[in-house]
Amino acid sequence: MQANVQLPLFDSHCHLNFSDFDGDRAQVLNRAKKSGISHICIPATKQQEWLPLIHESEVPSKENPVDIVMALGLHPWFISEHKPEYLEVLDKLLEQRSARVVAIGETGLDFFDHNTAAQVRDKQLALFTGHVELACLHKMPLIIHSRKSHDDILQVLRRWKPERAGIIHAFSGSEQQAMEYLKLDFKLGFGGGITYPRASKTRHLAATLPINSIVLETDAPDMPLNGYQGQRNEPGRVKLVAECLAELRGISFMEVAQATSHNCRSLFRI
Ligand SMILES: [Zn+2]
């Protein structure tokens, strides 16, 4: 392989718009490019992020070393900040969306805190269902955050059957849950989590699930890889996730890079 061949790595989940990157975003992107990342998908987490992201996307792509696409949605972590009318705003934005708005998310359910009040759960569920309805209406894929909530997520997805499915980001559920998502045509996102030897269940799934159901991600600035604990994560490290996955599956790095990138591009239709 020639040294200057562009690898096709795709970071399907990176919060590059967060202020963590304000000081050195251009360098982060240049490092990502050098590591072979050709595409990054930025999922929004709050309504205030939508317009700046859309505006940024109008920068001609030749000025960006990496192709950037985005998803628009409301993250369950910030449930107290989301107003019900934001879904109507989202509906309008999706109606007139540019080609760079490729998915709806980040949305989902987070019941990690077992003390989550029933009222908060209901609010999360209503908001998530609203996103799924929009995915059906606009025929777009979803980017879903799920913690201790896979069965609730699956229930909503089985009811609505969004035709373009989407990605379950940072998947770490059971094999049975993985198979249920695959039946609904969803892809599973694997990131830094699989670089930790103790994550044996998730590593086993990443090693054995059909490669056409897998996409790579960093979730930068969060979810540092093994060996980088305590540091800000960044999109270039999706290369290390790909190397880890290649080793786990016993296939070449290039095979992983090409297959997972193809999965993202066909899902997002780019
Ligand atoms: Zn995220």
XYZ file of N, CA and C and ligand atoms in Angstrom:
811
model
N 0.842 -1.202 0.000
C 0.000 0.000 0.000
C 0.883 1.260 0.000
N 0.544 2.202 -0.843
C 1.321 3.437 -0.849
C 1.008 4.249 0.413
N 2.034 4.961 0.891
C 1.857 5.694 2.146
C 0.803 6.789 2.024
N 0.604 7.296 0.820
C -0.319 8.432 0.691
C -1.760 8.026 0.341
N -2.027 6.717 0.360
C -3.395 6.286 0.064
C -4.302 6.685 1.225
N -5.426 7.330 0.920
C -6.358 7.755 1.961
C -7.151 6.555 2.461
N -7.015 6.270 3.743
C -7.819 5.190 4.318
C -9.256 5.684 4.408
N -10.202 4.760 4.396
C -11.586 5.222 4.385
C -12.257 5.221 5.749
N -11.542 5.447 6.839
C -12.172 5.299 8.156
C -13.283 6.327 8.395
N -14.323 5.886 9.073
C -15.493 6.720 9.325
C -15.757 6.710 10.824
N -15.662 7.881 11.464
C -16.045 7.999 12.872
C -17.530 8.355 12.900
N -18.352 7.357 13.220
C -19.803 7.551 13.114
C -20.400 8.339 14.271
N -19.570 8.682 15.273
C -20.121 9.361 16.448
C -19.029 10.159 17.144
N -19.003 11.458 16.875
C -17.960 12.307 17.453
C -18.561 13.689 17.713
N -18.424 14.156 18.972
C -18.993 15.469 19.328
C -17.945 16.557 19.117
N -17.527 16.664 17.886
C -16.462 17.611 17.539
C -16.877 19.070 17.758
N -18.177 19.308 17.868
C -18.654 20.681 18.079
C -18.582 21.092 19.549
N -18.276 20.174 20.467
C -18.213 20.527 21.893
C -17.051 21.487 22.140
N -17.214 22.294 23.218
C -16.209 23.321 23.504
C -14.847 22.696 23.849
N -14.821 21.418 24.198
C -13.545 20.731 24.474
C -12.563 20.882 23.319
N -13.105 21.104 22.102
C -12.248 21.185 20.916
C -12.043 22.623 20.433
N -12.590 23.602 21.186
C -12.530 24.981 20.688
C -11.094 25.461 20.482
N -10.173 24.999 21.334
C -8.808 25.497 21.265
C -7.994 24.942 20.108
N -8.344 23.773 19.589
C -7.459 23.134 18.606
C -8.215 22.264 17.599
N -9.440 22.682 17.244
C -10.261 21.836 16.360
C -9.552 21.543 15.029
N -8.889 22.543 14.470
C -8.233 22.338 13.171
C -7.132 21.291 13.281
N -6.356 21.347 14.379
C -5.285 20.352 14.569
C -5.866 18.957 14.765
N -6.984 18.895 15.515
C -7.641 17.596 15.749
C -8.059 16.996 14.403
N -8.603 17.851 13.539
C -9.048 17.369 12.223
C -7.859 16.951 11.363
N -6.778 17.704 11.446
C -5.591 17.339 10.670
C -5.006 16.011 11.144
N -5.009 15.825 12.466
C -4.516 14.536 12.994
C -5.436 13.403 12.548
N -6.749 13.670 12.524
C -7.711 12.650 12.094
C -7.430 12.273 10.643
N -7.225 13.286 9.825
C -6.930 13.049 8.407
C -5.672 12.186 8.259
N -4.640 12.545 9.039
C -3.376 11.786 8.985
C -3.564 10.340 9.428
N -4.532 10.118 10.333
C -4.792 8.747 10.793
C -5.695 7.983 9.837
N -6.114 8.625 8.756
C -6.901 7.915 7.752
C -8.399 8.075 7.878
N -8.825 9.078 8.676
C -10.278 9.274 8.826
C -10.762 10.147 7.660
N -11.715 9.613 6.894
C -12.236 10.375 5.762
C -13.552 11.072 6.098
N -14.306 10.511 7.054
C -15.615 11.072 7.402
C -15.837 11.060 8.918
N -16.555 12.087 9.372
C -16.972 12.155 10.777
C -18.453 12.526 10.798
N -19.227 11.835 11.626
C -20.618 12.247 11.838
C -20.727 12.858 13.234
N -21.217 14.102 13.277
C -21.408 14.799 14.555
C -22.891 14.740 14.933
N -23.235 14.037 16.005
C -24.633 14.062 16.441
C -24.851 15.206 17.434
N -25.868 15.986 17.223
C -26.189 17.075 18.153
C -26.820 16.484 19.405
N -26.692 17.227 20.512
C -27.293 16.744 21.762
C -28.360 17.702 22.305
N -28.291 18.971 21.841
C -29.240 19.981 22.326
C -29.717 20.826 21.144
N -30.848 21.454 21.322
C -31.428 22.294 20.267
C -30.473 23.427 19.865
N -29.746 23.987 20.859
C -28.856 25.120 20.560
C -27.724 24.734 19.607
N -27.456 23.451 19.469
C -26.358 23.019 18.587
C -26.787 22.943 17.126
N -28.098 22.872 16.875
C -28.553 22.558 15.517
C -28.125 23.589 14.483
N -28.461 24.876 14.756
C -28.158 25.884 13.719
C -26.663 26.095 13.508
N -25.863 26.186 14.611
C -24.414 26.294 14.370
C -23.867 25.117 13.551
N -24.348 23.911 13.820
C -23.870 22.748 13.060
C -24.251 22.874 11.581
N -25.495 23.265 11.328
C -25.951 23.401 9.940
C -25.143 24.489 9.246
N -24.916 25.589 9.968
C -24.164 26.707 9.411
C -22.739 26.281 9.059
N -22.103 25.581 9.993
C -20.733 25.081 9.779
C -20.648 24.181 8.544
N -21.729 23.434 8.334
C -21.704 22.454 7.242
C -21.681 23.143 5.886
N -21.953 24.454 5.882
C -21.941 25.161 4.599
C -20.523 25.524 4.155
N -19.549 25.338 5.065
C -18.147 25.558 4.681
C -17.824 24.550 3.575
N -17.286 25.023 2.440
C -17.000 24.075 1.360
C -16.111 22.938 1.847
N -16.404 21.726 1.414
C -15.712 20.578 1.995
C -14.221 20.586 1.712
N -13.793 21.297 0.650
C -12.348 21.284 0.375
C -11.565 22.053 1.445
N -12.266 22.902 2.216
C -11.583 23.610 3.307
C -11.469 22.757 4.562
N -12.213 21.671 4.609
C -12.132 20.751 5.734
C -11.312 19.540 5.298
N -10.316 19.152 6.104
C -9.520 17.981 5.699
C -10.329 16.689 5.762
N -11.431 16.709 6.536
C -12.258 15.519 6.711
C -13.696 15.898 6.356
N -14.419 14.989 5.717
C -15.807 15.244 5.360
C -16.681 15.138 6.603
N -17.446 16.176 6.869
C -18.253 16.163 8.091
C -19.742 16.133 7.749
N -20.444 15.185 8.354
C -21.899 15.129 8.231
C -22.470 15.189 9.647
N -23.781 15.319 9.748
C -24.335 15.511 11.097
C -25.699 14.870 11.271
N -26.038 14.721 12.553
C -27.370 14.270 12.931
C -27.957 15.338 13.850
N -29.258 15.527 13.793
C -29.907 16.518 14.656
C -30.845 15.802 15.620
N -30.684 16.105 16.905
C -31.551 15.458 17.886
C -31.338 16.036 19.273
N -32.015 15.406 20.250
C -31.997 15.861 21.640
C -31.616 14.687 22.538
N -30.490 14.830 23.237
C -29.921 13.739 24.037
C -30.692 13.571 25.356
N -30.938 12.324 25.758
C -31.714 12.118 26.997
C -31.048 12.683 28.256
N -29.713 12.848 28.246
C -29.046 13.415 29.425
C -29.544 14.814 29.766
N -29.967 15.539 28.752
C -30.325 16.949 28.979
C -31.833 17.139 28.954
N -32.533 16.118 29.407
C -33.984 16.071 29.300
C -34.650 17.315 29.910
N -34.068 17.843 30.997
C -34.715 18.984 31.661
C -34.617 20.248 30.806
N -33.692 20.267 29.833
C -33.534 21.471 28.993
C -34.366 21.411 27.720
N -34.840 20.213 27.351
C -35.561 20.085 26.086
C -37.026 20.479 26.244
N -37.488 21.370 25.368
C -38.899 21.760 25.408
C -39.651 20.948 24.352
N -40.911 20.607 24.650
C -41.664 19.775 23.694
C -41.705 20.385 22.290
N -41.750 21.717 22.205
C -41.878 22.347 20.878
C -40.607 22.188 20.024
N -39.499 21.777 20.661
C -38.261 21.587 19.885
C -38.447 20.526 18.804
N -39.329 19.556 19.072
C -39.559 18.514 18.061
C -40.197 19.106 16.799
N -41.034 20.142 16.994
C -41.638 20.806 15.816
C -40.560 21.572 15.048
N -39.660 22.204 15.796
C -38.546 22.927 15.157
C -37.693 21.929 14.357
N -37.440 20.780 14.974
C -36.640 19.745 14.317
C -37.329 19.264 13.036
N -38.615 19.061 13.135
C -39.409 18.629 11.980
C -39.209 19.604 10.800
N -39.273 20.905 11.103
C -39.122 21.923 10.047
C -37.707 21.889 9.461
N -36.703 21.780 10.357
C -35.303 21.750 9.893
C -35.061 20.533 9.006
N -35.666 19.407 9.362
C -35.460 18.181 8.587
C -36.129 18.281 7.218
N -37.239 19.015 7.205
C -37.956 19.201 5.948
C -37.092 19.919 4.914
N -36.298 20.915 5.406
C -35.479 21.693 4.462
C -34.001 21.331 4.606
N -33.717 20.117 5.021
C -32.336 19.765 5.379
C -31.403 19.744 4.158
N -30.123 20.047 4.467
C -29.101 19.938 3.435
C -28.637 18.480 3.383
N -27.845 18.167 2.362
C -27.371 16.782 2.188
C -26.473 16.345 3.341
N -25.951 17.317 4.108
C -25.050 16.940 5.209
C -25.787 16.526 6.480
N -27.071 16.785 6.539
C -27.861 16.295 7.680
C -28.322 14.888 7.310
N -27.639 13.885 7.882
C -27.831 12.508 7.388
C -28.614 11.609 8.335
N -28.891 12.089 9.552
C -29.576 11.221 10.520
C -30.269 12.058 11.581
N -31.077 11.371 12.402
C -31.754 12.001 13.536
C -31.117 11.457 14.810
N -30.612 12.350 15.652
C -29.980 11.930 16.897
C -29.009 13.006 17.369
N -28.512 12.906 18.499
C -28.510 11.724 19.299
C -29.751 11.725 20.190
N -30.473 10.637 20.122
C -31.679 10.500 20.921
C -31.595 9.169 21.657
N -32.553 8.885 22.497
C -32.529 7.593 23.178
C -33.055 7.659 24.590
N -32.686 6.647 25.370
C -33.129 6.528 26.763
C -31.924 6.182 27.622
N -31.797 6.851 28.774
C -30.700 6.557 29.683
C -31.261 6.315 31.071
N -31.323 5.028 31.446
C -31.847 4.659 32.765
C -30.727 4.115 33.641
N -29.507 4.625 33.407
C -28.348 4.137 34.157
C -28.547 4.345 35.653
N -29.080 5.512 35.988
C -29.370 5.805 37.383
C -30.679 5.106 37.741
N -30.568 4.076 38.570
C -31.772 3.298 38.885
C -32.822 4.131 39.608
N -32.375 5.273 40.136
C -33.332 6.121 40.852
C -34.059 7.088 39.927
N -33.795 6.961 38.608
C -34.478 7.858 37.672
C -35.977 7.814 37.958
N -36.539 8.969 38.274
C -37.960 9.021 38.631
C -38.816 8.603 37.445
N -39.957 7.990 37.755
C -40.868 7.525 36.710
C -41.236 8.675 35.773
N -41.367 9.847 36.346
C -41.758 11.025 35.557
C -40.684 11.369 34.516
N -39.409 11.243 34.933
C -38.291 11.532 34.018
C -38.214 10.458 32.932
N -38.427 9.211 33.338
C -38.444 8.117 32.354
C -39.524 8.360 31.309
N -40.694 8.741 31.771
C -41.811 8.984 30.846
C -41.468 10.118 29.880
N -40.806 11.145 30.424
C -40.430 12.293 29.590
C -39.421 11.864 28.514
N -38.440 11.067 28.948
C -37.440 10.552 27.988
C -38.114 9.702 26.910
N -39.036 8.869 27.350
C -39.709 7.957 26.425
C -40.539 8.747 25.400
N -41.210 9.781 25.879
C -42.036 10.592 24.967
C -41.145 11.287 23.938
N -40.020 11.816 24.400
C -39.119 12.537 23.499
C -38.476 11.572 22.493
N -38.047 10.418 22.984
C -37.447 9.423 22.091
C -38.471 8.980 21.035
N -39.677 8.699 21.479
C -40.714 8.272 20.536
C -40.951 9.359 19.487
N -40.900 10.617 19.913
C -41.052 11.728 18.973
C -39.980 11.700 17.894
N -38.729 11.389 18.289
C -37.636 11.287 17.315
C -37.884 10.129 16.337
N -38.378 9.012 16.883
C -38.616 7.836 16.018
C -39.723 8.161 15.010
N -40.747 8.879 15.474
C -41.820 9.290 14.551
C -41.257 10.162 13.433
N -40.338 11.086 13.804
C -39.733 11.953 12.783
C -38.880 11.135 11.805
N -38.216 10.102 12.328
C -37.406 9.241 11.450
C -38.297 8.541 10.431
N -39.475 8.139 10.865
C -40.423 7.482 9.946
C -40.940 8.504 8.928
N -41.296 9.665 9.427
C -41.874 10.695 8.570
C -40.886 11.173 7.498
N -39.622 11.417 7.921
C -38.626 11.965 6.985
C -37.769 10.874 6.343
N -38.081 9.620 6.663
C -37.324 8.481 6.124
C -35.820 8.681 6.328
N -35.449 8.818 7.600
C -34.039 9.024 7.952
C -33.617 7.995 9.005
N -32.313 7.678 9.037
C -31.826 6.775 10.086
C -31.703 7.494 11.440
N -31.678 6.711 12.514
C -31.579 7.249 13.873
C -30.210 6.936 14.467
N -29.721 7.829 15.347
C -28.531 7.525 16.147
C -28.997 7.484 17.594
N -28.905 6.283 18.183
C -29.569 6.040 19.467
C -28.587 5.767 20.595
N -28.796 6.495 21.692
C -28.049 6.301 22.932
C -28.913 5.437 23.842
N -28.344 4.348 24.352
C -29.125 3.478 25.229
C -28.278 2.982 26.380
N -28.725 3.282 27.590
C -28.048 2.742 28.781
C -29.113 2.165 29.692
N -28.968 0.885 29.994
C -29.944 0.166 30.829
C -31.358 0.358 30.290
N -31.484 0.395 28.983
C -32.802 0.694 28.414
C -33.047 -0.037 27.097
N -32.220 -1.065 26.780
C -32.356 -1.696 25.457
C -33.759 -2.267 25.218
N -34.338 -2.867 26.265
C -35.649 -3.492 26.036
C -36.722 -2.432 25.770
N -36.594 -1.290 26.450
C -37.565 -0.194 26.210
C -37.378 0.385 24.803
N -36.107 0.538 24.394
C -35.808 1.064 23.055
C -36.378 0.110 22.003
N -36.113 -1.190 22.213
C -36.569 -2.192 21.236
C -38.096 -2.187 21.100
N -38.764 -1.976 22.220
C -40.223 -1.947 22.196
C -40.733 -0.822 21.282
N -40.119 0.341 21.423
C -40.533 1.489 20.592
C -40.203 1.210 19.120
N -38.989 0.663 18.879
C -38.576 0.417 17.485
C -39.451 -0.638 16.818
N -39.824 -1.670 17.582
C -40.682 -2.711 17.000
C -42.041 -2.146 16.647
N -42.489 -1.190 17.429
C -43.814 -0.602 17.170
C -43.777 0.280 15.924
N -42.723 1.076 15.791
C -42.683 2.064 14.693
C -41.977 1.558 13.439
N -41.071 0.591 13.621
C -40.306 0.040 12.499
C -39.765 1.112 11.542
N -38.917 2.027 12.038
C -38.369 3.058 11.150
C -37.600 2.405 9.989
N -37.999 2.697 8.759
C -37.524 1.875 7.641
C -36.031 1.993 7.370
N -35.433 3.151 7.704
C -33.986 3.267 7.465
C -33.167 2.928 8.708
N -33.852 2.427 9.741
C -33.179 1.933 10.955
C -32.164 2.948 11.488
N -30.908 2.528 11.727
C -29.921 3.467 12.267
C -28.830 2.758 13.032
N -28.289 3.479 14.030
C -27.132 2.974 14.795
C -27.462 2.975 16.287
N -27.154 1.862 16.965
C -27.173 1.847 18.424
C -25.744 2.163 18.838
N -25.575 3.389 19.346
C -24.239 3.910 19.606
C -23.642 3.293 20.875
N -22.334 3.025 20.844
C -21.589 2.452 21.985
C -22.298 1.236 22.564
N -22.597 0.287 21.697
C -23.375 -0.867 22.147
C -22.601 -1.696 23.164
N -23.269 -2.022 24.276
C -22.639 -2.934 25.236
C -23.700 -3.825 25.881
N -24.757 -4.098 25.131
C -25.829 -4.953 25.650
C -25.502 -6.427 25.466
N -26.540 -7.243 25.619
C -26.356 -8.698 25.523
C -26.388 -9.153 24.064
N -25.993 -10.413 23.864
C -26.024 -10.983 22.519
C -27.472 -11.027 22.008
N -28.382 -11.368 22.904
C -29.793 -11.452 22.500
C -30.305 -10.076 22.056
N -29.939 -9.039 22.821
C -30.363 -7.678 22.433
C -29.736 -7.285 21.095
N -28.473 -7.657 20.916
C -27.806 -7.358 19.638
C -28.580 -7.999 18.490
N -28.969 -9.258 18.661
C -29.684 -9.953 17.586
C -31.040 -9.303 17.306
N -31.685 -8.801 18.362
C -32.978 -8.125 18.168
C -32.801 -6.845 17.339
N -31.727 -6.114 17.598
C -31.460 -4.897 16.813
C -31.164 -5.262 15.356
N -30.403 -6.336 15.179
C -30.052 -6.737 13.813
C -31.300 -7.135 13.020
N -32.253 -7.755 13.711
C -33.511 -8.123 13.050
C -34.228 -6.884 12.536
N -34.037 -5.755 13.231
C -34.676 -4.499 12.822
C -33.776 -3.709 11.867
N -32.673 -4.359 11.423
C -31.751 -3.750 10.451
C -30.843 -2.683 11.031
N -30.777 -2.595 12.364
C -29.904 -1.596 12.982
C -28.455 -2.045 12.941
N -27.557 -1.066 12.927
C -26.127 -1.329 13.054
C -25.739 -1.038 14.508
N -24.671 -1.678 14.956
C -24.195 -1.453 16.317
C -22.871 -0.704 16.261
N -22.760 0.346 17.068
C -21.546 1.156 17.097
C -20.595 0.646 18.171
N -19.335 0.406 17.793
C -18.314 -0.001 18.748
C -17.197 1.038 18.745
N -16.722 1.362 19.958
C -15.676 2.372 20.082
C -14.601 1.940 21.057
N -14.083 2.921 21.809
C -12.982 2.661 22.735
C -13.252 1.521 23.705
N -14.517 1.263 24.004
C -14.885 0.201 24.954
C -14.259 -1.138 24.617
N -14.147 -1.445 23.313
C -13.630 -2.778 22.948
C -12.110 -2.897 23.131
N -11.446 -1.778 23.448
C -9.984 -1.842 23.635
C -9.621 -2.287 25.055
N -10.632 -2.433 25.930
C -10.368 -2.868 27.308
C -10.556 -4.378 27.430
N -9.502 -5.109 27.810
C -9.625 -6.569 27.922
C -10.794 -6.999 28.816
N -11.117 -6.186 29.829
C -12.188 -6.614 30.749
C -13.573 -6.581 30.078
N -13.690 -5.907 28.937
C -14.996 -5.809 28.260
C -15.226 -7.059 27.414
N -15.091 -8.246 28.058
C -15.041 -9.481 27.261
C -16.338 -9.753 26.511
N -17.487 -9.409 27.100
C -18.769 -9.684 26.446
C -18.893 -8.836 25.169
N -18.580 -7.553 25.286
C -18.688 -6.647 24.132
C -17.636 -7.001 23.084
N -16.436 -7.372 23.530
C -15.387 -7.766 22.578
C -15.794 -9.026 21.820
N -16.441 -9.950 22.531
C -16.889 -11.183 21.870
C -17.920 -10.842 20.784
N -18.841 -9.934 21.112
C -19.858 -9.551 20.112
C -19.203 -8.861 18.916
N -18.280 -7.933 19.193
C -17.609 -7.212 18.103
C -16.842 -8.191 17.206
N -16.358 -9.278 17.822
C -15.566 -10.252 17.058
C -16.438 -11.177 16.223
N -17.690 -11.379 16.646
C -18.483 -12.440 16.017
C -19.711 -11.967 15.242
N -20.211 -10.770 15.494
C -21.398 -10.311 14.749
C -21.020 -10.114 13.276
N -21.992 -10.230 12.361
C -21.665 -9.994 10.947
C -21.048 -8.600 10.773
N -19.997 -8.522 9.977
C -19.287 -7.243 9.825
C -20.201 -6.173 9.205
N -21.202 -6.608 8.443
C -22.086 -5.596 7.834
C -23.035 -4.952 8.851
N -22.962 -5.405 10.121
C -23.813 -4.790 11.145
C -23.011 -3.884 12.080
N -21.735 -3.664 11.749
C -20.857 -2.939 12.679
C -20.392 -1.597 12.102
N -20.451 -0.555 12.936
C -19.824 0.718 12.583
C -18.887 1.120 13.719
N -17.899 1.945 13.391
C -16.912 2.379 14.380
C -17.225 3.794 14.842
N -16.766 4.110 16.040
C -17.006 5.440 16.596
C -15.972 5.734 17.665
N -15.848 7.032 18.010
C -15.019 7.375 19.173
C -15.863 7.928 20.312
N -16.971 8.612 20.005
C -17.738 9.364 21.004
C -16.861 10.457 21.623
N -15.823 10.866 20.904
C -14.948 11.944 21.397
C -15.812 13.185 21.675
N -15.496 13.943 22.737
C -14.308 13.875 23.603
C -14.381 12.810 24.694
N -15.495 12.048 24.757
C -15.654 11.060 25.827
C -15.087 9.694 25.427
N -15.271 8.733 26.313
C -14.910 7.325 26.101
C -13.473 7.100 25.637
N -12.491 7.494 26.479
C -11.090 7.286 26.101
C -10.771 5.809 25.895
N -9.821 5.550 25.011
C -9.407 4.168 24.749
C -8.496 3.684 25.866
N -8.330 2.375 25.930
C -7.390 1.771 26.871
C -5.996 2.341 26.607
N -5.354 2.825 27.652
C -4.040 3.440 27.487
C -4.127 4.955 27.407
N -5.327 5.479 27.244
C -5.519 6.931 27.130
C -6.493 7.447 28.198
N -6.638 6.664 29.288
C -7.588 7.051 30.322
C -7.259 8.439 30.862
N -8.301 9.209 31.114
C -8.103 10.541 31.673
C -7.812 11.593 30.624
N -7.627 11.172 29.371
C -7.360 12.144 28.304
C -8.612 12.409 27.492
N -8.619 13.569 26.847
C -9.697 13.856 25.903
C -9.570 12.885 24.724
N -10.679 12.285 24.346
C -10.645 11.395 23.177
C -10.730 12.253 21.910
N -10.273 11.722 20.780
C -10.387 12.481 19.536
C -10.606 11.561 18.338
N -11.180 12.099 17.259
C -11.643 11.233 16.166
C -10.551 10.389 15.505
N -9.301 10.883 15.486
C -8.220 10.116 14.860
C -8.047 8.745 15.494
N -8.500 8.617 16.741
C -8.285 7.334 17.442
C -9.247 6.254 16.978
N -10.151 6.578 16.067
C -10.992 5.530 15.496
C -10.099 4.523 14.761
N -8.918 4.981 14.367
C -7.965 4.069 13.728
C -7.550 2.957 14.708
N -7.350 3.329 15.977
C -6.958 2.333 16.982
C -8.111 1.374 17.273
N -9.348 1.906 17.201
C -10.517 1.036 17.386
C -10.562 0.024 16.233
N -10.288 0.501 15.023
C -10.294 -0.390 13.854
C -9.200 -1.453 13.978
N -8.030 -1.045 14.463
C -6.931 -2.014 14.641
C -7.323 -3.076 15.657
N -7.959 -2.633 16.733
C -8.390 -3.567 17.777
C -9.427 -4.539 17.217
N -10.376 -4.003 16.451
C -11.426 -4.871 15.889
C -10.833 -5.879 14.906
N -9.856 -5.439 14.118
C -9.209 -6.346 13.157
C -8.542 -7.505 13.910
N -7.883 -7.160 15.025
C -7.216 -8.198 15.809
C -8.249 -9.156 16.419
N -9.334 -8.588 16.972
C -10.367 -9.433 17.593
C -10.996 -10.383 16.572
N -11.181 -9.904 15.339
C -11.854 -10.712 14.320
C -10.885 -11.573 13.514
N -9.582 -11.306 13.684
C -8.590 -12.053 12.913
C -8.660 -11.745 11.432
N -8.971 -10.501 11.087
C -8.990 -10.072 9.681
C -8.085 -8.851 9.544
N -7.893 -8.393 8.309
C -6.959 -7.283 8.125
C -7.591 -5.955 8.540
N -6.701 -5.033 8.880
C -7.134 -3.680 9.230
C -7.921 -3.069 8.072
N -7.428 -3.268 6.855
C -8.066 -2.674 5.679
C -9.490 -3.191 5.494
N -9.652 -4.490 5.772
C -10.985 -5.089 5.646
C -11.964 -4.421 6.621
N -11.488 -4.209 7.846
C -12.332 -3.554 8.860
C -12.637 -2.117 8.430
N -11.594 -1.404 7.992
C -11.776 -0.001 7.604
C -12.784 0.109 6.468
N -12.612 -0.722 5.461
C -13.496 -0.627 4.288
C -14.924 -1.043 4.614
N -15.074 -2.148 5.340
C -16.429 -2.646 5.617
C -17.200 -1.669 6.509
N -16.550 -1.190 7.569
C -17.286 -0.332 8.507
C -17.592 1.027 7.883
N -16.681 1.504 7.051
C -16.927 2.771 6.361
C -18.066 2.612 5.349
N -18.044 1.489 4.635
C -19.122 1.212 3.685
C -20.473 1.156 4.412
N -20.484 0.545 5.601
C -21.737 0.446 6.365
C -22.292 1.828 6.697
N -21.401 2.738 7.108
C -21.843 4.107 7.430
C -22.332 4.819 6.189
N -21.563 4.687 5.109
C -21.917 5.446 3.903
C -23.229 4.959 3.309
N -23.471 3.661 3.374
C -24.734 3.201 2.807
C -25.889 3.566 3.753
N -25.647 3.526 5.052
C -26.696 3.925 5.995
C -27.055 5.403 5.818
N -26.034 6.242 5.732
C -26.252 7.692 5.636
C -26.478 8.149 4.179
N -26.333 7.226 3.244
C -26.481 7.520 1.798
C -25.553 8.643 1.350
N -24.249 8.455 1.625
C -23.267 9.441 1.151
C -22.140 8.703 0.415
Zn -22.767 10.908 21.965
